[in-house]
Coordinates of C-alpha atoms and ligand atoms in Angstrom, one line a residue:
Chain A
X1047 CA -149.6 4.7 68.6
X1048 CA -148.9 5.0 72.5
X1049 CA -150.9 8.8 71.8
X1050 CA -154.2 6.7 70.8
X1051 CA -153.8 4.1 73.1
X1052 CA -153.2 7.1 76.3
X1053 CA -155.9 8.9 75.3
X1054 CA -158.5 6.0 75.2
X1055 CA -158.0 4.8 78.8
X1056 CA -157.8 8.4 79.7
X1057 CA -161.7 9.2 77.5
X1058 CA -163.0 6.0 79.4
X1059 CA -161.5 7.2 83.0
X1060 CA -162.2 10.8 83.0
X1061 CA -165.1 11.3 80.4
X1062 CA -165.0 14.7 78.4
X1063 CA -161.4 15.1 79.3
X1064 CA -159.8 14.4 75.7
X1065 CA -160.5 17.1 73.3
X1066 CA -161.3 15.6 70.0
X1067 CA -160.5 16.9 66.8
X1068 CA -161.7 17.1 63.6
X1069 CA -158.3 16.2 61.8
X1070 CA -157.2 13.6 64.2
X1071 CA -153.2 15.1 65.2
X1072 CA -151.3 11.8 65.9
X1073 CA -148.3 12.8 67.7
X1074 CA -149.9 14.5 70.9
X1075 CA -153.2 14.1 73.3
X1076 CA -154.9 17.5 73.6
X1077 CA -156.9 17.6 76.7
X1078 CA -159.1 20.3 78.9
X1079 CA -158.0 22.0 81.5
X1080 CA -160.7 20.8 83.9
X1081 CA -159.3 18.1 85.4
X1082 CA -155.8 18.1 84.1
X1083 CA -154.4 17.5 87.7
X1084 CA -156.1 14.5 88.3
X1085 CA -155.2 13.6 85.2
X1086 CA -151.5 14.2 85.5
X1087 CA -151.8 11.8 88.8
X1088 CA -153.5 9.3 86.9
X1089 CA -150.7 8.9 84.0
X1090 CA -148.0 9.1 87.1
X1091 CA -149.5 6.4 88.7
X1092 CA -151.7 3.7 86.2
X1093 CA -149.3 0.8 86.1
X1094 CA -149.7 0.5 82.6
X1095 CA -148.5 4.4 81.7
X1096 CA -146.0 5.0 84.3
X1097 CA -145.4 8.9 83.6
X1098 CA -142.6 9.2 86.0
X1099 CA -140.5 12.0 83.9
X1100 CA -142.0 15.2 82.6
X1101 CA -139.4 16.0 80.2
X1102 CA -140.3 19.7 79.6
X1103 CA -143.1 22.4 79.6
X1104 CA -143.3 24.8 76.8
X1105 CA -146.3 27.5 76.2
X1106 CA -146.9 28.4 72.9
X1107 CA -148.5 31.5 71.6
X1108 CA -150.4 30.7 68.1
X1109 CA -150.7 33.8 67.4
X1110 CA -154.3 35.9 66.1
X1111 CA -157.5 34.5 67.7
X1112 CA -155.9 30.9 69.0
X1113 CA -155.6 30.1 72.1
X1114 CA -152.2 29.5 73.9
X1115 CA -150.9 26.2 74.3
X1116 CA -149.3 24.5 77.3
X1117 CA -147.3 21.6 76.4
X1118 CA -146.5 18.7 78.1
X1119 CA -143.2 15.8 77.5
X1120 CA -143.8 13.2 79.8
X1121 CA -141.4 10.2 79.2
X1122 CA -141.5 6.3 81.2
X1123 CA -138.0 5.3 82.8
X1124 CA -139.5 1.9 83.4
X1125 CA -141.8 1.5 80.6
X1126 CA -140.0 3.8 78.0
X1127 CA -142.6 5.5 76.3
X1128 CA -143.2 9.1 75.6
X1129 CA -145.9 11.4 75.0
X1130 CA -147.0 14.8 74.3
X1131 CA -149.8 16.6 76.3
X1132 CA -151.1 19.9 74.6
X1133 CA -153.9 21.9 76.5
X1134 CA -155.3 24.9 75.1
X1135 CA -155.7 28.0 77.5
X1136 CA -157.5 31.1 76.9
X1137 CA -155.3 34.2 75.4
X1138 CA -157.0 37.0 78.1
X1139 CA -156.7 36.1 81.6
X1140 CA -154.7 32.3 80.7
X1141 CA -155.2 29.8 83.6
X1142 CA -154.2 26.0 84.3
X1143 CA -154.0 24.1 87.0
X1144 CA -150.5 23.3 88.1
X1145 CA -148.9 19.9 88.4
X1146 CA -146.2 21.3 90.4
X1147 CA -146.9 19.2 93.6
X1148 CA -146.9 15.9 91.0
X1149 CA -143.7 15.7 89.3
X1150 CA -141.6 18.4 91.5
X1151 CA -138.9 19.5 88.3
X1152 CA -142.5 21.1 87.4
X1153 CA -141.5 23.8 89.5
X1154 CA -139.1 25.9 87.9
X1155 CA -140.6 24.9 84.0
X1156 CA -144.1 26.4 85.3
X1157 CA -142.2 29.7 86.5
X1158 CA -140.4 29.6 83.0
X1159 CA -144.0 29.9 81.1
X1160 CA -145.3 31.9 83.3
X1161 CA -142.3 34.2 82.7
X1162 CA -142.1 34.5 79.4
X1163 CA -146.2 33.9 78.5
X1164 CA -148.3 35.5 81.6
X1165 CA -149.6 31.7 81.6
X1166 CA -150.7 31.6 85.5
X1167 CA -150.5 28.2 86.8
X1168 CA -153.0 27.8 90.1
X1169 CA -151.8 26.0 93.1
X1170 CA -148.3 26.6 92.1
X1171 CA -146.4 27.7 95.4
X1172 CA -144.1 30.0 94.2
X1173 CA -145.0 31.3 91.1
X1174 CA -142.5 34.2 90.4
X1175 CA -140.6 35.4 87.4
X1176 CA -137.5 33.3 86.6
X1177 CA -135.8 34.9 84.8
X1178 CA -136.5 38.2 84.1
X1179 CA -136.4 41.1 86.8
X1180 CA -139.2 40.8 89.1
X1181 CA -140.2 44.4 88.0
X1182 CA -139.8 43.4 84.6
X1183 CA -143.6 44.3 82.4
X1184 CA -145.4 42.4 79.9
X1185 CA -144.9 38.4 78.5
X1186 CA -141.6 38.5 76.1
X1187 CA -142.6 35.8 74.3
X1188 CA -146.2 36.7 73.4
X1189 CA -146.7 37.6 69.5
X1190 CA -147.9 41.1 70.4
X1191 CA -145.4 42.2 72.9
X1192 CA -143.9 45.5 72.5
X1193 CA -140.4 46.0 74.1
X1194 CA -140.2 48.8 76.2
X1195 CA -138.3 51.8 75.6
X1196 CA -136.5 51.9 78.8
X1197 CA -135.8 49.9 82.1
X1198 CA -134.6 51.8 84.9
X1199 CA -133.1 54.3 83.0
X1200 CA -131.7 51.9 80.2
X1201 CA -133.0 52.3 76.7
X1202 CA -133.5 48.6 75.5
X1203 CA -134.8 48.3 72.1
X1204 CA -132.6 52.0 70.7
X1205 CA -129.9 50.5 68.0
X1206 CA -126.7 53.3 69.4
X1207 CA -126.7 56.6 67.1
Chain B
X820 CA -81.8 35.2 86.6
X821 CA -78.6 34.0 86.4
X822 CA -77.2 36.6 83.8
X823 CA -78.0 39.5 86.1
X824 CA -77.4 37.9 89.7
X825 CA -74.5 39.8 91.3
X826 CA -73.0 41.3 88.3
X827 CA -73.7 45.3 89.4
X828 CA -72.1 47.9 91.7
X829 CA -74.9 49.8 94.2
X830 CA -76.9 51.6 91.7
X831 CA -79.5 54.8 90.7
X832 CA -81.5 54.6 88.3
X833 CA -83.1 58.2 87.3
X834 CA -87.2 58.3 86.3
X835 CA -90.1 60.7 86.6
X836 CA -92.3 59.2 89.7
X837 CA -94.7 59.7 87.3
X838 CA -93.4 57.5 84.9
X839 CA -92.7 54.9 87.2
X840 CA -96.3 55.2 88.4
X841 CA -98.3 54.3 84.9
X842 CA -94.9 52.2 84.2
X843 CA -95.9 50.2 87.5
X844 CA -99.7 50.2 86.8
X845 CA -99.1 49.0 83.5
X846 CA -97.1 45.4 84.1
X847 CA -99.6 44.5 86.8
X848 CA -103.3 45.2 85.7
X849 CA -105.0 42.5 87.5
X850 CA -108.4 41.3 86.1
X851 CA -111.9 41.1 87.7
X852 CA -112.3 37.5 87.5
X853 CA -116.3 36.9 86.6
X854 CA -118.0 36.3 83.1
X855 CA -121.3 36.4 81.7
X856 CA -121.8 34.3 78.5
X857 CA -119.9 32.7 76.0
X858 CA -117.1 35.2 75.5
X859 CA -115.8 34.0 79.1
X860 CA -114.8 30.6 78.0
X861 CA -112.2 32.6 75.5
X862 CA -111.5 34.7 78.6
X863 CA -110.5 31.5 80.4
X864 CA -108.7 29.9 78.1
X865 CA -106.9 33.4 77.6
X866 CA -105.8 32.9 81.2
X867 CA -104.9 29.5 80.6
X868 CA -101.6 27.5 80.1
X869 CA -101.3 28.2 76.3
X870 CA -101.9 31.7 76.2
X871 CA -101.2 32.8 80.0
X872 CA -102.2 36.2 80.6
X873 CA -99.8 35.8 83.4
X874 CA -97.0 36.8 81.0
X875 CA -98.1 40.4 81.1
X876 CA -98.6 40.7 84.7
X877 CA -102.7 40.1 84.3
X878 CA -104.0 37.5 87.7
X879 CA -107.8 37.1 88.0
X880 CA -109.6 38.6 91.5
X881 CA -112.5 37.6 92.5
X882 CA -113.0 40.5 94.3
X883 CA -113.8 44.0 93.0
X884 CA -111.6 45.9 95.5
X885 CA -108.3 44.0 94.3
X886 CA -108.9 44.6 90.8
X887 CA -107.8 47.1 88.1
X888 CA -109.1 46.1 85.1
X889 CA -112.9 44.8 84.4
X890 CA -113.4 42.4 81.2
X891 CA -116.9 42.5 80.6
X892 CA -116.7 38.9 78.6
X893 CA -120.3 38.2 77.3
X894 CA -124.1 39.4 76.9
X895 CA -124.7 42.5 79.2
X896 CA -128.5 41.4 80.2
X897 CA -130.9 44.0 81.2
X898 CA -131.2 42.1 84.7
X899 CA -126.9 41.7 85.2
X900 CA -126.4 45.4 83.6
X901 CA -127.2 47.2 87.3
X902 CA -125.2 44.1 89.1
X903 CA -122.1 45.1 87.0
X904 CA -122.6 49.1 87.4
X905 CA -122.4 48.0 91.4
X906 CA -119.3 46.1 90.7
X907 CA -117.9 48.3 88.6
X908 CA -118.8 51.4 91.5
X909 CA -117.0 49.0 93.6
X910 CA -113.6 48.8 92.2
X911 CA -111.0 51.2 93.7
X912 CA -109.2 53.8 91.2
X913 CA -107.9 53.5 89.0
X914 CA -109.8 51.4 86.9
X915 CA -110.3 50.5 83.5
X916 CA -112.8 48.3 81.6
X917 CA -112.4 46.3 78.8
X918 CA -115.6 45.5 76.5
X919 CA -115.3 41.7 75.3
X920 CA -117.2 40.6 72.4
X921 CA -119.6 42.1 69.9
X922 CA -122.0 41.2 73.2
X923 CA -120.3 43.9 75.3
X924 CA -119.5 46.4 72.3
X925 CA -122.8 47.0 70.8
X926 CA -125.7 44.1 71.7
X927 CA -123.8 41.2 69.4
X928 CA -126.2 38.9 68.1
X929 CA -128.8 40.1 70.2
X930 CA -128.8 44.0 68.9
X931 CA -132.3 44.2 66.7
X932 CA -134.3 41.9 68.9
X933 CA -133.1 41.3 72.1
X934 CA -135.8 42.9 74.4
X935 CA -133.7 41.6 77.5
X936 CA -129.7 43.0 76.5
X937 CA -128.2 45.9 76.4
X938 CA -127.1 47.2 73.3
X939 CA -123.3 47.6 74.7
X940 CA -122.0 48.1 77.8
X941 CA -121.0 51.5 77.2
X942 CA -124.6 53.0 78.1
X943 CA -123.6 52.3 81.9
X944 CA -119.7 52.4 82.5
X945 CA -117.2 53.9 80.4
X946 CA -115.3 51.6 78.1
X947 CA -111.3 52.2 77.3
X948 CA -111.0 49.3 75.5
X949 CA -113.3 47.3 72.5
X950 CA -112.2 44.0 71.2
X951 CA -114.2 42.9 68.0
X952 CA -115.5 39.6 67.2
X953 CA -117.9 36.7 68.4
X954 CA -116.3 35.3 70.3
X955 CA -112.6 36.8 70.0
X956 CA -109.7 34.8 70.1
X957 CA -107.6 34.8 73.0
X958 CA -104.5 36.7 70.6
X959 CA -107.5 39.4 70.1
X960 CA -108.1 39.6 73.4
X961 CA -104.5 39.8 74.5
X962 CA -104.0 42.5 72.3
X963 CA -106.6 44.5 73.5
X964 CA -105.1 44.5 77.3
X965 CA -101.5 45.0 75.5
X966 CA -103.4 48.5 73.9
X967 CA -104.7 49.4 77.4
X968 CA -101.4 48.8 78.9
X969 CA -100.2 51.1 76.1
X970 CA -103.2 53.2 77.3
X971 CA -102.0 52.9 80.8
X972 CA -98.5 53.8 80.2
X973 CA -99.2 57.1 78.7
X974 CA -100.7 58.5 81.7
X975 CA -99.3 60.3 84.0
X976 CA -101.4 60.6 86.9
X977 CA -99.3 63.2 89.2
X978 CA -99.4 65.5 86.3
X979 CA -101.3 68.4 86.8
X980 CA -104.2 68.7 84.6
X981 CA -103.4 71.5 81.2
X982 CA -107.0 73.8 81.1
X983 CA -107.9 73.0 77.8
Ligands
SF4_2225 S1 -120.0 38.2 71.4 FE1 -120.6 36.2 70.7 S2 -119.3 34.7 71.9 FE2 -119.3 36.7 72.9 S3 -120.9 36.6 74.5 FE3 -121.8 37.5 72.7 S4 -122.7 35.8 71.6 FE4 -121.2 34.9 73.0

């Protein structure tokens, strides 16, 4: 029930930051992406939540009309508790703030998403491709990404005749 | 040793030069030591203690311009595929590569839906030699190099060239 508790001391310090929802998800907090960096510093710091360990970043396309999702794992080395952020982002033109500059390892997971999603993080910076060329077009992991027929003379999708 | 030390008058021994050439080629095809996925931890233990490639005359170089033989061991990514047409560019004649891996061959796992590999690395260099299997063993794989030392032994590079 850590997820309930989090997400009522985060409603009474930043009001309007907790999305709620109709069907009540207990495993994660979904929050706006207003004020999602102060936010993040608040759950690093509060001496009762102790955040000092984001675990992993993963964007998530859901596909038709949905939004994207970013997804937060932020884990407590002293007070070892976990939870799971989820913060919705629009599909056309997809913005968040980035929380590179609050837990550093943020760095290379927000280059990851941005990679594979388009998701543009702002403030990150160096936000470049990771892994893919950095000529490299479209967002791999998006549900209606078309691989290209060719890269620099390569075919890439073209099963060999 | 031993059974051959000082047991032999001054001697000739008669050979093409040719012969000797791909003969000499043959027993010493050393390997471009670098790999790119999964395949290369066969590779390695191919060139280990149990299996020793250095039987049949195969040393890893980390260098391009010390090596005769390329194995591609692993997934040719779209991003690595010009990185190993520049190695491969770089290697001094003759030189022969050896496709590792249903990776290397024809995509591997990756060959319906893999919008980042190439479907075989046979699109950009030429390929003498194409060991099956995910990963293959190191007895595949040292069969393979003992077929392009066959390959290698049959040539005969001073030849001139039949019109065909
Ligand atoms: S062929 Fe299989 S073992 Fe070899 S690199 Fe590809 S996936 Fe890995």
């Amino acid at each position: 029930m850590i997820n309930e508790q989090v997400a009522q001391k985060l409603e009474t310090q930043f009001p309007g930051a907790v999305i709620v929802q109709e069907e009540p998800v207990e495993d994660c907090i979904m929050l706006t992406s207003d004020q999602w960096q102060d936010v993040a510093k608040f759950l690093r710091d509060d001496p009762e939540l102790k955040f000092d360990s984001l675990q992993c970043i993963t964007g998530v396309d859901l596909g038709d009309e949905n939004p994207m999702d970013v997804r937060y794992n932020l884990h407590s080395m002293s007070l070892l508790h976990k939870i799971e952020i989820r913060i919705p982002v629009k599909k056309d033109n997809p913005t968040i703030p980035s929380i590179e500059k609050i837990w550093r390892i943020g760095d290379w997971f927000e280059r990851e998403v941005y990679d594979m999603y388009g998701i543009r993080f702002e403030g990150h910076r160096d936000l470049r491709r990771m892994l893919l060329p950095e000529d490299w077009e479209g967002w791999p992991l998006r549900k209606d990404y078309e691989t290209p027929q060719t890269y620099h003379g390569m075919v890439v999708p073209k099963v060999k005749s | 040793m031993g059974y051959l030390e000082h047991k032999f008058e001054d001697n000739i021994i008669v050979t093409k030069l040719d012969k000797l050439l791909s003969w000499a080629r043959s027993t010493s095809p050393w390997y471009f030591q670098f790999g790119l996925a999964c395949c290369a931890i066969e590779m390695m233990a191919a060139a280990a203690s149990r299996h020793d490639l250095e039987r049949i005359g195969m040393m890893p170089r980390s260098s391009p311009r010390q090596a005769d033989v390329m194995i591609v061991a692993g997934t040719v990514s779209i991003k690595m595929a010009e990185r190993v047409k520049r190695l491969y560019d770089q290697m001094a004649d003759p030189k022969y590569v050896i496709a590792m891996g249903s990776c290397a061959t024809s995509g591997g796992p990756y060959w319906q839906h893999g919008y980042h590999v190439l479907k075989g690395v046979d699109l950009i260099i030429p390929v003498d030699v194409y060991i099956p299997g995910c990963p293959p063993r190191p007895e595949s794989l040292i069969e393979g190099l003992i077929k392009l030392q066959e390959k290698i032994r049959g040539e005969r590079p001073l030849t001139k060239e039949k019109d065909a």
